[in-house]
Amino acid sequence: MTDNKFNSVAVPLEDICIDPASPKMTTPIPCYRYSSTRLDPLEFAMGYQRGEMDAISKTDKSFQITVREDVFESLCRKHTWGVIHTVGEYKRLLTFFRHNYDAGVKNRVMYTEEFPIQRSYTYRLFFDEKRVRLRLPDGDLCVSGQTLVTTTLHPCLALALASDFVLYNSPPSLDVAIDDILLSLAMHLTRPIWLSWFKNRPKLTTPRPQARAKRERPLQSN
């Protein structure tokens, strides 16, 4: 550990483990599927049409994480860790999201125009040190908020993991400003953005089958 606040060298997220004997997952995981963040608002905010993210996430590495099996288990069951960016980056993301929500369906901008896809991104690794002990490749313990990790996961998608993490945890090492931003993102990507999406969301062109069947049900005579 250096005298700086963060580790001087970032470690690939897939090399972080709980048990050194735990194998790496052979298939990358589309991370948002394991988040409680609502998919529709996020998909809309990023500039996609409804349903596109699900297909793209199967092959696009910027939607995926590769981790050890025990680390993945800890994420799915307990939300004990998250990869977290800077306050400045989160504010940029929220400004962009709000622009797309206010612009409406036809005038949105794809997120890659503002946040181009990179080969990897660097985040701070936060985790609940009382519930999980994450380790570096050399076996040393990670320190929440002071361990830097790299991953292909785009910041727009990493946002979902981060908001889940602060929803279930209150790490003392997390900056208050970041905690406030991410806690407001939990579930609905902040209430103002959620309401804006609800107002501008694409309308269904045909009624849902259940609703149509109910309307077409003949009246019963007494």
PDB file of C-alpha atoms in Angstrom:
ATOM      1  CA  MET A   1       0.000   0.000   0.000  1.00  0.00           C
ATOM      2  CA  THR A   2       1.313   3.425  -0.874  1.00  0.00           C
ATOM      3  CA  ASP A   3       1.030   6.615   1.154  1.00  0.00           C
ATOM      4  CA  ASN A   4      -1.519   7.894  -1.371  1.00  0.00           C
ATOM      5  CA  LYS A   5      -5.267   7.512  -0.866  1.00  0.00           C
ATOM      6  CA  PHE A   6      -5.498   4.891  -3.596  1.00  0.00           C
ATOM      7  CA  ASN A   7      -3.353   1.975  -4.688  1.00  0.00           C
ATOM      8  CA  SER A   8      -0.828   3.123  -7.267  1.00  0.00           C
ATOM      9  CA  VAL A   9      -1.541   0.158  -9.579  1.00  0.00           C
ATOM     10  CA  ALA A  10      -5.025  -0.851 -10.678  1.00  0.00           C
ATOM     11  CA  VAL A  11      -5.855  -4.566 -10.583  1.00  0.00           C
ATOM     12  CA  PRO A  12      -8.137  -6.330 -13.095  1.00  0.00           C
ATOM     13  CA  LEU A  13     -11.502  -6.896 -11.422  1.00  0.00           C
ATOM     14  CA  GLU A  14     -11.415 -10.543 -12.479  1.00  0.00           C
ATOM     15  CA  ASP A  15      -8.312 -11.065 -10.311  1.00  0.00           C
ATOM     16  CA  ILE A  16     -10.075  -9.955  -7.119  1.00  0.00           C
ATOM     17  CA  CYS A  17     -11.239 -12.906  -5.038  1.00  0.00           C
ATOM     18  CA  ILE A  18     -12.656 -13.978  -1.697  1.00  0.00           C
ATOM     19  CA  ASP A  19     -11.135 -17.451  -1.778  1.00  0.00           C
ATOM     20  CA  PRO A  20      -7.915 -17.692  -3.857  1.00  0.00           C
ATOM     21  CA  ALA A  21      -9.029 -21.151  -4.970  1.00  0.00           C
ATOM     22  CA  SER A  22     -12.229 -19.824  -6.519  1.00  0.00           C
ATOM     23  CA  PRO A  23     -12.187 -20.158 -10.328  1.00  0.00           C
ATOM     24  CA  LYS A  24     -12.786 -17.336 -12.763  1.00  0.00           C
ATOM     25  CA  MET A  25     -16.108 -17.347 -14.531  1.00  0.00           C
ATOM     26  CA  THR A  26     -15.667 -18.522 -18.104  1.00  0.00           C
ATOM     27  CA  THR A  27     -18.554 -16.442 -19.453  1.00  0.00           C
ATOM     28  CA  PRO A  28     -18.762 -12.646 -18.981  1.00  0.00           C
ATOM     29  CA  ILE A  29     -21.877 -11.507 -17.135  1.00  0.00           C
ATOM     30  CA  PRO A  30     -24.184  -8.694 -18.351  1.00  0.00           C
ATOM     31  CA  CYS A  31     -24.101  -6.797 -15.080  1.00  0.00           C
ATOM     32  CA  TYR A  32     -27.378  -4.876 -15.224  1.00  0.00           C
ATOM     33  CA  ARG A  33     -29.371  -8.121 -15.132  1.00  0.00           C
ATOM     34  CA  TYR A  34     -28.282  -8.521 -11.526  1.00  0.00           C
ATOM     35  CA  SER A  35     -29.178  -4.979 -10.512  1.00  0.00           C
ATOM     36  CA  SER A  36     -32.411  -3.676  -9.009  1.00  0.00           C
ATOM     37  CA  THR A  37     -32.124  -0.551 -11.183  1.00  0.00           C
ATOM     38  CA  ARG A  38     -35.059  -0.332 -13.561  1.00  0.00           C
ATOM     39  CA  LEU A  39     -33.937  -1.293 -17.076  1.00  0.00           C
ATOM     40  CA  ASP A  40     -36.380   0.774 -19.131  1.00  0.00           C
ATOM     41  CA  PRO A  41     -35.253   4.198 -17.839  1.00  0.00           C
ATOM     42  CA  LEU A  42     -31.571   3.266 -18.178  1.00  0.00           C
ATOM     43  CA  GLU A  43     -32.093   1.925 -21.699  1.00  0.00           C
ATOM     44  CA  PHE A  44     -33.985   5.066 -22.674  1.00  0.00           C
ATOM     45  CA  ALA A  45     -31.346   7.345 -21.086  1.00  0.00           C
ATOM     46  CA  MET A  46     -28.517   5.696 -23.011  1.00  0.00           C
ATOM     47  CA  GLY A  47     -30.281   6.283 -26.330  1.00  0.00           C
ATOM     48  CA  TYR A  48     -31.416   2.743 -27.115  1.00  0.00           C
ATOM     49  CA  GLN A  49     -34.797   1.607 -28.358  1.00  0.00           C
ATOM     50  CA  ARG A  50     -36.788  -0.614 -26.057  1.00  0.00           C
ATOM     51  CA  GLY A  51     -35.384  -4.135 -25.945  1.00  0.00           C
ATOM     52  CA  GLU A  52     -32.088  -3.368 -27.704  1.00  0.00           C
ATOM     53  CA  MET A  53     -29.902  -3.535 -24.596  1.00  0.00           C
ATOM     54  CA  ASP A  54     -30.783  -7.123 -23.861  1.00  0.00           C
ATOM     55  CA  ALA A  55     -29.505  -8.328 -27.252  1.00  0.00           C
ATOM     56  CA  ILE A  56     -26.416  -6.114 -27.303  1.00  0.00           C
ATOM     57  CA  SER A  57     -25.367  -7.071 -23.768  1.00  0.00           C
ATOM     58  CA  LYS A  58     -24.762 -10.673 -24.856  1.00  0.00           C
ATOM     59  CA  THR A  59     -21.762  -9.727 -27.007  1.00  0.00           C
ATOM     60  CA  ASP A  60     -20.678  -6.198 -26.042  1.00  0.00           C
ATOM     61  CA  LYS A  61     -17.925  -6.298 -23.402  1.00  0.00           C
ATOM     62  CA  SER A  62     -18.744  -2.802 -22.195  1.00  0.00           C
ATOM     63  CA  PHE A  63     -21.965  -4.278 -20.773  1.00  0.00           C
ATOM     64  CA  GLN A  64     -20.197  -7.155 -19.048  1.00  0.00           C
ATOM     65  CA  ILE A  65     -18.015  -8.054 -16.105  1.00  0.00           C
ATOM     66  CA  THR A  66     -15.747 -11.040 -15.649  1.00  0.00           C
ATOM     67  CA  VAL A  67     -15.159 -11.972 -12.021  1.00  0.00           C
ATOM     68  CA  ARG A  68     -14.377 -14.934  -9.799  1.00  0.00           C
ATOM     69  CA  GLU A  69     -17.298 -17.191  -9.002  1.00  0.00           C
ATOM     70  CA  ASP A  70     -17.272 -16.367  -5.293  1.00  0.00           C
ATOM     71  CA  VAL A  71     -17.176 -12.624  -5.991  1.00  0.00           C
ATOM     72  CA  PHE A  72     -20.128 -12.974  -8.353  1.00  0.00           C
ATOM     73  CA  GLU A  73     -22.028 -14.960  -5.744  1.00  0.00           C
ATOM     74  CA  SER A  74     -21.439 -12.188  -3.222  1.00  0.00           C
ATOM     75  CA  LEU A  75     -22.732  -9.608  -5.704  1.00  0.00           C
ATOM     76  CA  CYS A  76     -25.936 -11.475  -6.545  1.00  0.00           C
ATOM     77  CA  ARG A  77     -26.967 -12.517  -3.056  1.00  0.00           C
ATOM     78  CA  LYS A  78     -25.761  -9.711  -0.826  1.00  0.00           C
ATOM     79  CA  HIS A  79     -24.729  -6.727  -2.976  1.00  0.00           C
ATOM     80  CA  THR A  80     -21.604  -6.499  -0.828  1.00  0.00           C
ATOM     81  CA  TRP A  81     -19.442  -4.656  -3.359  1.00  0.00           C
ATOM     82  CA  GLY A  82     -19.538  -2.134  -6.164  1.00  0.00           C
ATOM     83  CA  VAL A  83     -17.203  -0.331  -8.563  1.00  0.00           C
ATOM     84  CA  ILE A  84     -17.532   3.414  -8.127  1.00  0.00           C
ATOM     85  CA  HIS A  85     -16.450   6.381 -10.237  1.00  0.00           C
ATOM     86  CA  THR A  86     -15.825  10.020  -9.285  1.00  0.00           C
ATOM     87  CA  VAL A  87     -18.336  12.711  -8.338  1.00  0.00           C
ATOM     88  CA  GLY A  88     -17.493  14.617 -11.516  1.00  0.00           C
ATOM     89  CA  GLU A  89     -18.175  11.607 -13.742  1.00  0.00           C
ATOM     90  CA  TYR A  90     -21.503  10.890 -12.067  1.00  0.00           C
ATOM     91  CA  LYS A  91     -22.609  14.489 -12.526  1.00  0.00           C
ATOM     92  CA  ARG A  92     -21.702  14.267 -16.227  1.00  0.00           C
ATOM     93  CA  LEU A  93     -23.714  11.066 -16.555  1.00  0.00           C
ATOM     94  CA  LEU A  94     -26.758  12.539 -14.841  1.00  0.00           C
ATOM     95  CA  THR A  95     -26.619  15.669 -16.983  1.00  0.00           C
ATOM     96  CA  PHE A  96     -26.506  13.507 -20.095  1.00  0.00           C
ATOM     97  CA  PHE A  97     -29.361  11.280 -18.902  1.00  0.00           C
ATOM     98  CA  ARG A  98     -31.558  14.275 -18.136  1.00  0.00           C
ATOM     99  CA  HIS A  99     -30.857  15.682 -21.601  1.00  0.00           C
ATOM    100  CA  ASN A 100     -32.050  12.468 -23.236  1.00  0.00           C
ATOM    101  CA  TYR A 101     -35.165  12.234 -21.092  1.00  0.00           C
ATOM    102  CA  ASP A 102     -36.141  15.829 -21.837  1.00  0.00           C
ATOM    103  CA  ALA A 103     -35.323  15.462 -25.542  1.00  0.00           C
ATOM    104  CA  GLY A 104     -37.890  12.723 -26.063  1.00  0.00           C
ATOM    105  CA  VAL A 105     -37.697   9.567 -28.158  1.00  0.00           C
ATOM    106  CA  LYS A 106     -36.587  10.990 -31.537  1.00  0.00           C
ATOM    107  CA  ASN A 107     -34.064  13.601 -30.357  1.00  0.00           C
ATOM    108  CA  ARG A 108     -31.983  11.523 -27.968  1.00  0.00           C
ATOM    109  CA  VAL A 109     -28.212  11.178 -28.328  1.00  0.00           C
ATOM    110  CA  MET A 110     -26.451   7.821 -28.069  1.00  0.00           C
ATOM    111  CA  TYR A 111     -24.367   7.623 -24.898  1.00  0.00           C
ATOM    112  CA  THR A 112     -21.266   6.632 -26.872  1.00  0.00           C
ATOM    113  CA  GLU A 113     -21.130  10.115 -28.440  1.00  0.00           C
ATOM    114  CA  GLU A 114     -20.590  11.665 -25.017  1.00  0.00           C
ATOM    115  CA  PHE A 115     -18.878   8.710 -23.343  1.00  0.00           C
ATOM    116  CA  PRO A 116     -16.930   6.753 -26.010  1.00  0.00           C
ATOM    117  CA  ILE A 117     -16.315   3.081 -25.314  1.00  0.00           C
ATOM    118  CA  GLN A 118     -12.792   2.367 -24.067  1.00  0.00           C
ATOM    119  CA  ARG A 119     -10.849  -0.874 -23.776  1.00  0.00           C
ATOM    120  CA  SER A 120     -11.078  -0.635 -19.982  1.00  0.00           C
ATOM    121  CA  TYR A 121     -12.126   1.722 -17.208  1.00  0.00           C
ATOM    122  CA  THR A 122     -10.655   2.315 -13.779  1.00  0.00           C
ATOM    123  CA  TYR A 123     -12.885   2.424 -10.705  1.00  0.00           C
ATOM    124  CA  ARG A 124     -12.530   2.376  -6.965  1.00  0.00           C
ATOM    125  CA  LEU A 125     -13.644  -0.893  -5.394  1.00  0.00           C
ATOM    126  CA  PHE A 126     -15.959  -0.436  -2.421  1.00  0.00           C
ATOM    127  CA  PHE A 127     -17.266  -3.263  -0.285  1.00  0.00           C
ATOM    128  CA  ASP A 128     -18.710  -4.010   3.135  1.00  0.00           C
ATOM    129  CA  GLU A 129     -15.644  -5.084   5.087  1.00  0.00           C
ATOM    130  CA  LYS A 130     -17.841  -6.542   7.847  1.00  0.00           C
ATOM    131  CA  ARG A 131     -19.562  -8.967   5.471  1.00  0.00           C
ATOM    132  CA  VAL A 132     -16.930  -9.830   2.879  1.00  0.00           C
ATOM    133  CA  ARG A 133     -13.131  -9.941   2.690  1.00  0.00           C
ATOM    134  CA  LEU A 134     -11.885  -9.299  -0.816  1.00  0.00           C
ATOM    135  CA  ARG A 135      -8.301 -10.155  -1.712  1.00  0.00           C
ATOM    136  CA  LEU A 136      -5.729  -9.018  -4.241  1.00  0.00           C
ATOM    137  CA  PRO A 137      -3.971 -11.537  -6.519  1.00  0.00           C
ATOM    138  CA  ASP A 138      -1.064 -11.787  -4.052  1.00  0.00           C
ATOM    139  CA  GLY A 139      -3.437 -12.701  -1.220  1.00  0.00           C
ATOM    140  CA  ASP A 140      -3.331  -9.348   0.573  1.00  0.00           C
ATOM    141  CA  LEU A 141      -6.656  -7.930   1.701  1.00  0.00           C
ATOM    142  CA  CYS A 142      -8.232  -5.177  -0.368  1.00  0.00           C
ATOM    143  CA  VAL A 143      -9.132  -1.940   1.391  1.00  0.00           C
ATOM    144  CA  SER A 144     -12.569  -0.564   0.582  1.00  0.00           C
ATOM    145  CA  GLY A 145     -12.276   2.712  -1.297  1.00  0.00           C
ATOM    146  CA  GLN A 146      -8.503   2.397  -1.683  1.00  0.00           C
ATOM    147  CA  THR A 147      -8.264  -0.471  -4.158  1.00  0.00           C
ATOM    148  CA  LEU A 148      -8.328   0.480  -7.826  1.00  0.00           C
ATOM    149  CA  VAL A 149      -9.695  -2.032 -10.325  1.00  0.00           C
ATOM    150  CA  THR A 150      -9.990  -2.127 -14.100  1.00  0.00           C
ATOM    151  CA  THR A 151     -12.859  -3.611 -16.074  1.00  0.00           C
ATOM    152  CA  THR A 152     -14.461  -3.319 -19.509  1.00  0.00           C
ATOM    153  CA  LEU A 153     -17.757  -2.248 -17.899  1.00  0.00           C
ATOM    154  CA  HIS A 154     -18.906   1.148 -19.190  1.00  0.00           C
ATOM    155  CA  PRO A 155     -19.672   3.832 -16.546  1.00  0.00           C
ATOM    156  CA  CYS A 156     -23.344   3.934 -17.601  1.00  0.00           C
ATOM    157  CA  LEU A 157     -23.673   0.252 -16.680  1.00  0.00           C
ATOM    158  CA  ALA A 158     -21.378   0.433 -13.660  1.00  0.00           C
ATOM    159  CA  LEU A 159     -23.832   2.973 -12.310  1.00  0.00           C
ATOM    160  CA  ALA A 160     -26.362   0.193 -11.755  1.00  0.00           C
ATOM    161  CA  LEU A 161     -23.948  -1.821  -9.580  1.00  0.00           C
ATOM    162  CA  ALA A 162     -22.890   1.263  -7.654  1.00  0.00           C
ATOM    163  CA  SER A 163     -26.437   2.394  -6.856  1.00  0.00           C
ATOM    164  CA  ASP A 164     -27.295  -1.102  -5.625  1.00  0.00           C
ATOM    165  CA  PHE A 165     -24.242  -1.133  -3.402  1.00  0.00           C
ATOM    166  CA  VAL A 166     -25.085   2.098  -1.575  1.00  0.00           C
ATOM    167  CA  LEU A 167     -28.705   1.004  -1.261  1.00  0.00           C
ATOM    168  CA  TYR A 168     -27.662  -2.031   0.789  1.00  0.00           C
ATOM    169  CA  ASN A 169     -24.524  -0.672   2.491  1.00  0.00           C
ATOM    170  CA  SER A 170     -23.209   2.435   4.260  1.00  0.00           C
ATOM    171  CA  PRO A 171     -19.419   2.203   3.905  1.00  0.00           C
ATOM    172  CA  PRO A 172     -17.639   4.824   6.035  1.00  0.00           C
ATOM    173  CA  SER A 173     -14.956   5.187   3.364  1.00  0.00           C
ATOM    174  CA  LEU A 174     -17.426   6.376   0.707  1.00  0.00           C
ATOM    175  CA  ASP A 175     -17.401  10.104  -0.041  1.00  0.00           C
ATOM    176  CA  VAL A 176     -20.576  11.769   1.235  1.00  0.00           C
ATOM    177  CA  ALA A 177     -21.165  13.481  -2.128  1.00  0.00           C
ATOM    178  CA  ILE A 178     -20.945  10.185  -4.020  1.00  0.00           C
ATOM    179  CA  ASP A 179     -23.127   8.434  -1.469  1.00  0.00           C
ATOM    180  CA  ASP A 180     -25.835  11.071  -1.883  1.00  0.00           C
ATOM    181  CA  ILE A 181     -25.720  10.806  -5.685  1.00  0.00           C
ATOM    182  CA  LEU A 182     -25.784   7.023  -5.815  1.00  0.00           C
ATOM    183  CA  LEU A 183     -28.422   6.601  -3.126  1.00  0.00           C
ATOM    184  CA  SER A 184     -30.710   8.850  -5.141  1.00  0.00           C
ATOM    185  CA  LEU A 185     -30.047   6.652  -8.181  1.00  0.00           C
ATOM    186  CA  ALA A 186     -31.153   3.489  -6.463  1.00  0.00           C
ATOM    187  CA  MET A 187     -34.036   1.717  -8.167  1.00  0.00           C
ATOM    188  CA  HIS A 188     -35.202   4.592 -10.371  1.00  0.00           C
ATOM    189  CA  LEU A 189     -32.108   6.613 -11.355  1.00  0.00           C
ATOM    190  CA  THR A 190     -33.312   9.565  -9.210  1.00  0.00           C
ATOM    191  CA  ARG A 191     -36.928  10.554  -8.944  1.00  0.00           C
ATOM    192  CA  PRO A 192     -36.741  13.555 -11.340  1.00  0.00           C
ATOM    193  CA  ILE A 193     -35.236  11.386 -14.065  1.00  0.00           C
ATOM    194  CA  TRP A 194     -37.763   8.628 -13.428  1.00  0.00           C
ATOM    195  CA  LEU A 195     -40.675  11.065 -13.738  1.00  0.00           C
ATOM    196  CA  SER A 196     -39.187  12.571 -16.893  1.00  0.00           C
ATOM    197  CA  TRP A 197     -38.833   9.098 -18.437  1.00  0.00           C
ATOM    198  CA  PHE A 198     -42.396   8.208 -17.446  1.00  0.00           C
ATOM    199  CA  LYS A 199     -43.668  11.334 -19.190  1.00  0.00           C
ATOM    200  CA  ASN A 200     -41.657  10.761 -22.400  1.00  0.00           C
ATOM    201  CA  ARG A 201     -41.589   6.963 -22.521  1.00  0.00           C
ATOM    202  CA  PRO A 202     -42.582   5.237 -25.783  1.00  0.00           C
ATOM    203  CA  LYS A 203     -46.298   4.511 -25.872  1.00  0.00           C
ATOM    204  CA  LEU A 204     -47.596   1.018 -26.586  1.00  0.00           C
ATOM    205  CA  THR A 205     -49.212   0.945 -30.034  1.00  0.00           C
ATOM    206  CA  THR A 206     -51.568  -1.899 -29.145  1.00  0.00           C
ATOM    207  CA  PRO A 207     -53.284  -2.674 -25.844  1.00  0.00           C
ATOM    208  CA  ARG A 208     -51.858  -5.428 -23.696  1.00  0.00           C
ATOM    209  CA  PRO A 209     -53.616  -8.788 -24.275  1.00  0.00           C
ATOM    210  CA  GLN A 210     -55.008  -8.895 -20.733  1.00  0.00           C
ATOM    211  CA  ALA A 211     -56.479  -5.424 -21.007  1.00  0.00           C
ATOM    212  CA  ARG A 212     -57.963  -6.117 -24.457  1.00  0.00           C
ATOM    213  CA  ALA A 213     -59.534  -9.358 -23.291  1.00  0.00           C
ATOM    214  CA  LYS A 214     -61.097  -7.613 -20.325  1.00  0.00           C
ATOM    215  CA  ARG A 215     -62.660  -4.895 -22.516  1.00  0.00           C
ATOM    216  CA  GLU A 216     -63.968  -7.428 -25.017  1.00  0.00           C
ATOM    217  CA  ARG A 217     -65.539  -9.659 -22.362  1.00  0.00           C
ATOM    218  CA  PRO A 218     -69.313  -9.679 -22.940  1.00  0.00           C
ATOM    219  CA  LEU A 219     -71.580  -8.407 -20.205  1.00  0.00           C
ATOM    220  CA  GLN A 220     -73.236 -11.139 -18.214  1.00  0.00           C
ATOM    221  CA  SER A 221     -76.972 -10.997 -17.732  1.00  0.00           C
ATOM    222  CA  ASN A 222     -78.422 -11.355 -14.292  1.00  0.00           C
TER     223      ASN A 222
END
